[in-house]
């Protein structure tokens, strides 16, 4: 009997490389590569060379040959897909593809057993993840109790020093802001989710008595980067895909094939958070992109090419990995939160409606400016940038 890993590997063969979903009405090109009929037709509407998105070979004959065997195979694998979703979702090391089982106290990061034996961790101290979670939870509770006591003492001092009430009120407001930020980190569940451990830097800053605030970004869109297939609103807060390709000046910054647009402001440091309303839009990518990414032609939106994104392909949330991977089953978010921590090399995504974690890219070493990225190909369905407070990061 084939293992789950073997079935998942075979499943990749029945996934369209453009929409990252099971083939729908698959067709074959002269070069032998296969695509959904609607996907390759849409690509060729913007590509005068009529090339294959996989191998870039020019296709002289645009006749699309139906691949009935692949269609039948895709249907069978789609019926098998519920069994694949039963696989337990765990964090894995991006370098060694091993499960992350240890917490490095020296580097404040999660590592696998192979990382532990590497030269860079040779003299470091380690804890099992569960033990580290317990310690962190106890430290955070102690910190919250201390802050509550300090706040109480401060209010008592305020009553005793009425002659200084103006200055005292300002100090009280500052303490309340700190307390509100810490409450977002409050751990009331039985255990701290392992997925939030990549934000240990934030917990440590609280325990040291300081709080480097998260910058809640008011993102606006850079129209000079927008694909000719996108329509950006006048306030540059919304974007949608349109049915026609507009004749726009070539800026050198514009995406020509992918239906993408970047934010106007980029980041080279700090921690930033923004939210995007995606309700009603069935096909999108969201995240960040490096300033030097390719803007012309088709390419994979992946960390290797300078894109840290997640997306929706109809009824599933996906990662643009190779092979393609789907996130654990859960409600499709109507609003997505994006969190960038530049120095710690992490990009995280949240269901902003339920304040639940979706996915985190870790272990990156950012060296250039990163920009918010938005991509949609669901016609006339808007992506809207909105304000919102960060979840318990």
CSV table of C-alpha atoms in Angstrom, one decimal:
chain,number,residue,atom,x,y,z
A,1,UNK,CA,0.0,0.0,0.0
A,2,UNK,CA,1.3,3.4,-0.9
A,3,UNK,CA,2.3,5.7,2.1
A,4,UNK,CA,0.8,9.1,2.6
A,5,UNK,CA,4.1,10.6,1.5
A,6,UNK,CA,4.0,8.6,-1.8
A,7,UNK,CA,0.4,9.6,-2.4
A,8,UNK,CA,1.3,13.3,-1.8
A,9,UNK,CA,4.2,13.0,-4.2
A,10,UNK,CA,1.9,11.6,-6.9
A,11,UNK,CA,-0.7,14.3,-6.1
A,12,UNK,CA,1.8,16.9,-7.4
A,13,UNK,CA,1.5,15.4,-10.8
A,14,UNK,CA,-2.2,16.2,-11.0
A,15,UNK,CA,-1.8,19.9,-9.8
A,16,UNK,CA,-1.9,22.7,-12.4
A,17,UNK,CA,1.4,24.7,-12.0
A,18,UNK,CA,-0.5,28.0,-12.6
A,19,UNK,CA,-3.5,27.9,-10.2
A,20,UNK,CA,-1.9,25.3,-7.8
A,21,UNK,CA,-5.2,23.3,-7.8
A,22,UNK,CA,-6.3,20.0,-9.2
A,23,UNK,CA,-6.5,20.1,-13.0
A,24,UNK,CA,-9.8,21.3,-14.5
A,25,UNK,CA,-10.3,20.4,-18.1
A,26,UNK,CA,-6.5,19.6,-18.5
A,27,UNK,CA,-4.9,20.2,-21.9
A,28,UNK,CA,-1.4,19.3,-23.3
A,29,UNK,CA,1.0,21.6,-25.2
A,30,UNK,CA,3.5,20.6,-27.9
A,31,UNK,CA,6.3,20.6,-25.3
A,32,UNK,CA,4.4,18.0,-23.2
A,33,UNK,CA,3.5,20.1,-20.2
A,34,UNK,CA,-0.1,20.2,-19.0
A,35,UNK,CA,-2.3,23.0,-17.7
A,36,UNK,CA,-6.0,23.8,-17.0
A,37,UNK,CA,-7.5,25.1,-20.2
A,38,UNK,CA,-8.7,28.3,-18.6
A,39,UNK,CA,-5.2,28.9,-17.0
A,40,UNK,CA,-3.1,28.6,-20.1
A,41,UNK,CA,-5.7,30.6,-22.1
A,42,UNK,CA,-5.4,33.4,-19.7
A,43,UNK,CA,-1.6,33.3,-19.8
A,44,UNK,CA,-1.6,33.5,-23.5
A,45,UNK,CA,-3.9,36.5,-23.6
A,46,UNK,CA,-0.9,38.4,-22.2
A,47,UNK,CA,2.0,36.6,-23.9
A,48,UNK,CA,2.3,37.4,-27.6
A,49,UNK,CA,5.0,34.7,-27.9
A,50,UNK,CA,2.6,32.0,-26.8
A,51,UNK,CA,5.3,30.3,-24.7
A,52,UNK,CA,4.9,27.5,-22.1
A,53,UNK,CA,4.9,28.9,-18.6
A,54,UNK,CA,7.0,25.8,-17.4
A,55,UNK,CA,9.8,25.5,-20.0
A,56,UNK,CA,9.4,28.8,-21.9
A,57,UNK,CA,9.4,27.0,-25.3
A,58,UNK,CA,7.4,28.9,-27.9
A,59,UNK,CA,4.3,27.1,-29.1
A,60,UNK,CA,3.7,27.4,-32.8
A,61,UNK,CA,0.4,25.5,-32.8
A,62,UNK,CA,-2.1,27.0,-30.4
A,63,UNK,CA,-4.4,23.9,-30.7
A,64,UNK,CA,-4.9,22.6,-27.2
A,65,UNK,CA,-5.2,18.8,-27.0
A,66,UNK,CA,-7.5,17.5,-24.3
A,67,UNK,CA,-5.7,15.1,-21.8
A,68,UNK,CA,-8.5,12.8,-20.8
A,69,UNK,CA,-6.3,10.4,-18.9
A,70,UNK,CA,-5.0,13.3,-16.7
A,71,UNK,CA,-8.5,14.6,-16.1
A,72,UNK,CA,-9.6,11.2,-14.9
A,73,UNK,CA,-6.5,10.8,-12.7
A,74,UNK,CA,-7.1,14.3,-11.2
A,75,UNK,CA,-10.6,13.5,-10.3
A,76,UNK,CA,-9.6,10.3,-8.6
A,77,UNK,CA,-6.9,12.0,-6.6
A,78,UNK,CA,-9.3,14.8,-5.6
A,79,UNK,CA,-11.5,12.1,-4.1
A,80,UNK,CA,-8.5,10.8,-2.2
A,81,UNK,CA,-7.6,14.3,-0.8
A,82,UNK,CA,-9.6,14.1,2.4
A,83,UNK,CA,-7.4,11.2,3.5
A,84,UNK,CA,-4.3,13.3,2.9
A,85,UNK,CA,-5.6,16.1,5.1
A,86,UNK,CA,-5.5,13.8,8.1
A,87,UNK,CA,-1.7,14.0,8.3
A,88,UNK,CA,-0.6,15.8,11.5
A,89,UNK,CA,0.6,19.4,10.8
A,90,UNK,CA,4.0,20.0,12.5
A,91,UNK,CA,6.7,22.7,12.1
A,92,UNK,CA,9.8,21.5,10.2
A,93,UNK,CA,13.3,22.8,9.7
A,94,UNK,CA,13.5,24.5,6.3
A,95,UNK,CA,17.1,23.4,5.8
A,96,UNK,CA,16.9,19.8,6.9
A,97,UNK,CA,13.1,19.1,6.6
A,98,UNK,CA,13.2,17.5,10.1
A,99,UNK,CA,10.6,18.2,12.8
A,100,UNK,CA,11.5,21.1,15.1
A,101,UNK,CA,11.9,19.5,18.5
A,102,UNK,CA,14.3,21.7,20.4
A,103,UNK,CA,14.5,25.4,21.6
A,104,UNK,CA,18.0,27.0,21.5
A,105,UNK,CA,18.2,29.2,24.6
A,106,UNK,CA,21.3,30.9,23.1
A,107,UNK,CA,19.8,32.0,19.8
A,108,UNK,CA,16.2,32.1,21.0
A,109,UNK,CA,15.0,29.9,18.1
A,110,UNK,CA,13.5,26.5,17.3
A,111,UNK,CA,15.8,23.9,15.8
A,112,UNK,CA,15.8,20.3,14.7
A,113,UNK,CA,18.1,17.5,16.0
A,114,UNK,CA,20.4,17.9,13.0
A,115,UNK,CA,20.8,21.7,13.7
A,116,UNK,CA,21.8,20.9,17.3
A,117,UNK,CA,24.9,19.0,16.1
A,118,UNK,CA,25.9,21.7,13.6
A,119,UNK,CA,29.0,23.9,14.3
A,120,UNK,CA,26.9,27.1,14.9
A,121,UNK,CA,25.1,25.5,17.8
A,122,UNK,CA,28.0,23.5,19.2
A,123,UNK,CA,28.3,25.4,22.5
A,124,UNK,CA,24.7,26.4,22.9
A,125,UNK,CA,22.1,25.3,25.5
A,126,UNK,CA,18.8,23.5,24.5
A,127,UNK,CA,15.5,22.7,25.9
A,128,UNK,CA,12.7,20.4,24.7
A,129,UNK,CA,9.9,22.6,23.2
A,130,UNK,CA,7.3,21.6,25.8
A,131,UNK,CA,9.6,22.5,28.6
A,132,UNK,CA,10.5,25.8,27.0
A,133,UNK,CA,6.8,26.6,26.6
A,134,UNK,CA,6.1,25.9,30.3
A,135,UNK,CA,9.0,28.2,31.3
A,136,UNK,CA,7.9,31.0,29.0
A,137,UNK,CA,4.3,30.8,30.2
A,138,UNK,CA,5.4,31.0,33.9
A,139,UNK,CA,7.7,34.0,33.2
A,140,UNK,CA,5.0,35.8,31.2
A,141,UNK,CA,2.5,35.3,34.0
A,142,UNK,CA,5.0,36.6,36.6
A,143,UNK,CA,5.7,39.6,34.4
A,144,UNK,CA,1.9,40.4,34.1
A,145,UNK,CA,1.4,40.1,37.8
A,146,UNK,CA,4.3,42.5,38.4
A,147,UNK,CA,2.9,45.0,35.9
A,148,UNK,CA,-0.5,44.8,37.6
A,149,UNK,CA,1.0,45.5,41.0
A,150,UNK,CA,3.0,48.4,39.6
A,151,UNK,CA,-0.1,49.9,38.1
A,152,UNK,CA,-1.9,49.6,41.4
A,153,UNK,CA,1.0,51.3,43.3
A,154,UNK,CA,1.0,54.0,40.7
A,155,UNK,CA,-2.7,54.8,41.1
A,156,UNK,CA,-2.2,55.1,44.8
A,157,UNK,CA,0.6,57.5,44.3
A,158,UNK,CA,-1.6,59.5,42.0
A,159,UNK,CA,-4.2,60.0,44.8
A,160,UNK,CA,-1.5,61.1,47.2
A,161,UNK,CA,0.1,63.7,44.9
A,162,UNK,CA,-2.7,65.7,43.6
A,163,UNK,CA,-0.5,68.8,43.2
A,164,UNK,CA,1.2,66.9,40.4
A,165,UNK,CA,-1.9,65.5,38.8
A,166,UNK,CA,-1.2,66.8,35.3
A,167,UNK,CA,2.1,64.9,35.0
A,168,UNK,CA,0.7,61.9,36.8
A,169,UNK,CA,-2.1,61.5,34.4
A,170,UNK,CA,0.3,61.4,31.4
A,171,UNK,CA,2.3,58.7,33.2
A,172,UNK,CA,-0.9,56.7,33.9
A,173,UNK,CA,-1.9,56.8,30.2
A,174,UNK,CA,1.6,55.5,29.2
A,175,UNK,CA,1.3,52.7,31.7
A,176,UNK,CA,-2.1,51.8,30.5
A,177,UNK,CA,-0.8,51.6,26.9
A,178,UNK,CA,2.0,49.2,28.0
A,179,UNK,CA,-0.5,47.1,30.0
A,180,UNK,CA,-2.9,46.9,27.0
A,181,UNK,CA,0.0,45.7,24.7
A,182,UNK,CA,1.0,43.1,27.3
A,183,UNK,CA,-2.5,41.8,27.7
A,184,UNK,CA,-2.4,40.9,24.0
A,185,UNK,CA,0.3,38.4,24.9
A,186,UNK,CA,-1.7,37.0,27.9
A,187,UNK,CA,-1.6,33.3,28.1
A,188,UNK,CA,-4.9,32.0,29.4
A,189,UNK,CA,-5.0,28.6,27.7
A,190,UNK,CA,-3.5,25.4,29.1
A,191,UNK,CA,-0.5,25.6,26.8
A,192,UNK,CA,1.2,28.3,24.7
A,193,UNK,CA,0.8,27.2,21.0
A,194,UNK,CA,4.1,26.1,19.5
A,195,UNK,CA,3.4,28.1,16.3
A,196,UNK,CA,3.8,31.3,18.3
A,197,UNK,CA,7.3,30.4,19.6
A,198,UNK,CA,8.9,32.2,16.6
A,199,UNK,CA,7.8,35.4,18.3
A,200,UNK,CA,9.9,34.7,21.5
A,201,UNK,CA,11.8,37.9,20.9
A,202,UNK,CA,8.6,39.9,21.7
A,203,UNK,CA,8.1,37.9,25.0
A,204,UNK,CA,11.7,38.5,26.0
A,205,UNK,CA,11.5,42.2,25.5
A,206,UNK,CA,8.4,42.3,27.8
A,207,UNK,CA,10.2,40.3,30.5
A,208,UNK,CA,13.1,42.7,30.4
A,209,UNK,CA,10.7,45.6,31.1
A,210,UNK,CA,10.7,47.2,27.7
A,211,UNK,CA,8.4,46.8,24.7
A,212,UNK,CA,9.5,47.5,21.1
A,213,UNK,CA,6.1,48.3,19.6
A,214,UNK,CA,4.6,46.7,16.5
A,215,UNK,CA,4.2,49.3,13.8
A,216,UNK,CA,0.6,49.0,12.6
A,217,UNK,CA,1.2,50.0,9.0
A,218,UNK,CA,-1.2,52.1,6.9
A,219,UNK,CA,-0.3,50.6,3.6
A,220,UNK,CA,-1.0,52.4,0.3
A,221,UNK,CA,-0.5,50.8,-3.1
A,222,UNK,CA,2.2,51.8,-5.6
A,223,UNK,CA,0.3,52.2,-9.0
A,224,UNK,CA,3.6,52.2,-10.9
A,225,UNK,CA,4.1,48.5,-9.9
A,226,UNK,CA,0.6,47.4,-10.7
A,227,UNK,CA,0.0,44.8,-13.5
A,228,UNK,CA,-2.0,46.1,-16.5
A,229,UNK,CA,-4.7,43.7,-15.5
A,230,UNK,CA,-5.3,45.4,-12.1
A,231,UNK,CA,-7.4,48.3,-11.2
A,232,UNK,CA,-6.2,50.3,-8.1
A,233,UNK,CA,-8.8,52.5,-6.3
A,234,UNK,CA,-8.3,56.3,-6.1
A,235,UNK,CA,-7.3,56.2,-2.4
A,236,UNK,CA,-4.8,53.4,-3.3
A,237,UNK,CA,-6.3,51.2,-0.5
A,238,UNK,CA,-8.0,48.6,-2.8
A,239,UNK,CA,-7.2,46.6,-5.9
A,240,UNK,CA,-9.1,44.2,-8.2
A,241,UNK,CA,-8.5,42.2,-11.3
A,242,UNK,CA,-10.3,43.4,-14.5
A,243,UNK,CA,-11.2,41.5,-17.6
A,244,UNK,CA,-9.0,43.5,-20.0
A,245,UNK,CA,-5.4,44.5,-20.2
A,246,UNK,CA,-4.8,48.3,-20.1
A,247,UNK,CA,-2.2,50.1,-22.1
A,248,UNK,CA,0.1,51.5,-19.4
A,249,UNK,CA,3.5,53.1,-19.6
A,250,UNK,CA,6.4,50.8,-18.8
A,251,UNK,CA,7.9,52.0,-15.4
A,252,UNK,CA,10.5,49.4,-15.0
A,253,UNK,CA,8.8,48.5,-11.7
A,254,UNK,CA,5.6,47.1,-13.2
A,255,UNK,CA,4.6,43.4,-13.0
A,256,UNK,CA,3.9,42.4,-16.6
A,257,UNK,CA,2.4,38.9,-16.2
A,258,UNK,CA,1.6,38.2,-12.6
A,259,UNK,CA,-1.5,40.2,-11.4
A,260,UNK,CA,0.6,41.8,-8.6
A,261,UNK,CA,1.0,45.3,-7.0
A,262,UNK,CA,3.4,46.4,-4.2
A,263,UNK,CA,2.9,48.7,-1.3
A,264,UNK,CA,4.4,52.2,-1.6
A,265,UNK,CA,6.5,51.9,1.6
A,266,UNK,CA,9.2,49.3,2.1
A,267,UNK,CA,10.9,48.1,5.3
A,268,UNK,CA,14.5,47.5,6.2
A,269,UNK,CA,14.1,47.1,9.9
A,270,UNK,CA,11.5,46.8,12.7
A,271,UNK,CA,8.2,44.8,13.2
A,272,UNK,CA,5.2,45.7,11.1
A,273,UNK,CA,1.6,44.5,10.8
A,274,UNK,CA,-1.3,45.2,8.4
A,275,UNK,CA,-4.6,43.6,7.5
A,276,UNK,CA,-6.3,42.9,4.2
A,277,UNK,CA,-10.1,42.3,3.6
A,278,UNK,CA,-10.3,39.2,1.3
A,279,UNK,CA,-13.9,38.2,1.8
A,280,UNK,CA,-15.5,37.2,-1.6
A,281,UNK,CA,-12.2,36.9,-3.4
A,282,UNK,CA,-11.4,33.2,-4.2
A,283,UNK,CA,-8.0,33.7,-5.8
A,284,UNK,CA,-5.2,35.8,-4.2
A,285,UNK,CA,-1.7,35.9,-2.8
A,286,UNK,CA,-0.6,38.1,0.1
A,287,UNK,CA,2.7,38.7,1.9
A,288,UNK,CA,6.0,40.6,1.2
A,289,UNK,CA,8.4,40.7,-1.7
A,290,UNK,CA,12.1,41.8,-1.9
A,291,UNK,CA,12.8,45.0,-3.8
A,292,UNK,CA,15.0,43.2,-6.4
A,293,UNK,CA,12.4,40.5,-7.4
A,294,UNK,CA,11.7,39.8,-11.1
A,295,UNK,CA,8.8,41.8,-12.5
A,296,UNK,CA,8.6,40.4,-16.0
A,297,UNK,CA,7.1,37.1,-17.2
A,298,UNK,CA,5.9,34.1,-15.1
A,299,UNK,CA,7.9,32.6,-12.2
A,300,UNK,CA,7.1,30.9,-8.9
A,301,UNK,CA,6.2,33.2,-6.0
A,302,UNK,CA,8.5,31.5,-3.4
A,303,UNK,CA,11.1,32.6,-0.8
A,304,UNK,CA,13.8,31.4,-3.2
A,305,UNK,CA,12.6,34.0,-5.7
A,306,UNK,CA,12.1,36.7,-3.0
A,307,UNK,CA,8.4,36.2,-2.2
A,308,UNK,CA,7.1,35.2,1.2
A,309,UNK,CA,3.4,34.7,0.6
A,310,UNK,CA,0.3,32.5,1.2
A,311,UNK,CA,-2.7,32.3,-1.1
A,312,UNK,CA,-6.2,31.1,-1.6
A,313,UNK,CA,-7.0,28.9,-4.6
A,314,UNK,CA,-10.8,28.5,-4.5
A,315,UNK,CA,-11.6,26.5,-1.4
A,316,UNK,CA,-8.1,26.0,0.1
A,317,UNK,CA,-5.3,28.1,1.6
A,318,UNK,CA,-2.0,27.2,0.0
A,319,UNK,CA,1.8,27.7,0.1
A,320,UNK,CA,3.6,28.2,-3.2
A,321,UNK,CA,6.2,25.5,-2.4
A,322,UNK,CA,7.6,22.8,-4.6
A,323,UNK,CA,5.7,20.5,-4.3
A,324,UNK,CA,2.7,22.6,-3.6
A,325,UNK,CA,1.3,22.3,0.0
A,326,UNK,CA,-2.0,23.1,1.6
A,327,UNK,CA,-2.4,24.5,5.1
A,328,UNK,CA,-4.3,22.5,7.7
A,329,UNK,CA,-8.1,22.5,7.2
A,330,UNK,CA,-9.9,25.4,8.8
A,331,UNK,CA,-12.3,28.2,8.0
A,332,UNK,CA,-11.3,30.4,5.0
A,333,UNK,CA,-10.4,33.8,6.5
A,334,UNK,CA,-12.4,36.9,5.4
A,335,UNK,CA,-9.6,39.1,6.7
A,336,UNK,CA,-5.9,38.2,6.7
A,337,UNK,CA,-3.2,39.8,9.0
A,338,UNK,CA,0.4,40.0,7.8
A,339,UNK,CA,3.2,40.4,10.3
A,340,UNK,CA,6.8,41.1,9.3
A,341,UNK,CA,9.7,40.9,11.9
A,342,UNK,CA,12.7,42.1,9.9
A,343,UNK,CA,15.5,41.4,12.3
A,344,UNK,CA,14.3,37.9,13.4
A,345,UNK,CA,13.7,36.9,9.7
A,346,UNK,CA,10.0,35.9,10.1
A,347,UNK,CA,6.9,36.6,8.1
A,348,UNK,CA,3.6,35.4,9.7
A,349,UNK,CA,0.0,35.2,8.6
A,350,UNK,CA,-3.2,35.3,10.7
A,351,UNK,CA,-6.9,34.9,10.4
A,352,UNK,CA,-7.6,38.4,11.7
A,353,UNK,CA,-11.3,37.5,12.4
A,354,UNK,CA,-10.5,34.7,14.8
A,355,UNK,CA,-7.0,35.9,15.8
A,356,UNK,CA,-5.6,32.5,14.9
A,357,UNK,CA,-2.3,31.7,13.4
A,358,UNK,CA,-2.1,30.4,9.7
A,359,UNK,CA,1.6,30.1,8.8
A,360,UNK,CA,5.0,31.5,9.6
A,361,UNK,CA,8.1,31.6,7.3
A,362,UNK,CA,11.2,31.4,9.7
A,363,UNK,CA,15.0,31.3,9.4
A,364,UNK,CA,15.3,34.1,6.9
A,365,UNK,CA,18.2,36.6,6.8
A,366,UNK,CA,16.7,39.7,5.1
A,367,UNK,CA,19.3,42.0,3.5
A,368,UNK,CA,17.2,44.3,1.3
A,369,UNK,CA,14.1,46.3,1.5
A,370,UNK,CA,10.8,44.4,1.7
A,371,UNK,CA,7.5,45.6,0.4
A,372,UNK,CA,3.9,44.5,1.1
A,373,UNK,CA,2.6,42.4,-1.9
A,374,UNK,CA,-1.0,41.9,-3.2
A,375,UNK,CA,-2.0,39.6,-6.0
A,376,UNK,CA,-5.5,38.7,-7.3
A,377,UNK,CA,-7.0,37.1,-10.4
A,378,UNK,CA,-10.6,36.7,-9.3
A,379,UNK,CA,-12.2,39.3,-11.6
A,380,UNK,CA,-13.9,42.3,-10.1
A,381,UNK,CA,-13.4,41.0,-6.5
A,382,UNK,CA,-11.6,43.6,-4.4
A,383,UNK,CA,-8.7,43.2,-1.9
A,384,UNK,CA,-9.1,46.0,0.6
A,385,UNK,CA,-6.3,47.2,3.0
A,386,UNK,CA,-7.8,48.0,6.3
A,387,UNK,CA,-6.7,49.0,9.8
A,388,UNK,CA,-6.6,46.6,12.6
A,389,UNK,CA,-4.7,45.7,15.8
A,390,UNK,CA,-2.2,42.9,15.8
A,391,UNK,CA,-3.3,39.6,17.3
A,392,UNK,CA,-1.4,38.0,20.2
A,393,UNK,CA,1.9,37.7,18.4
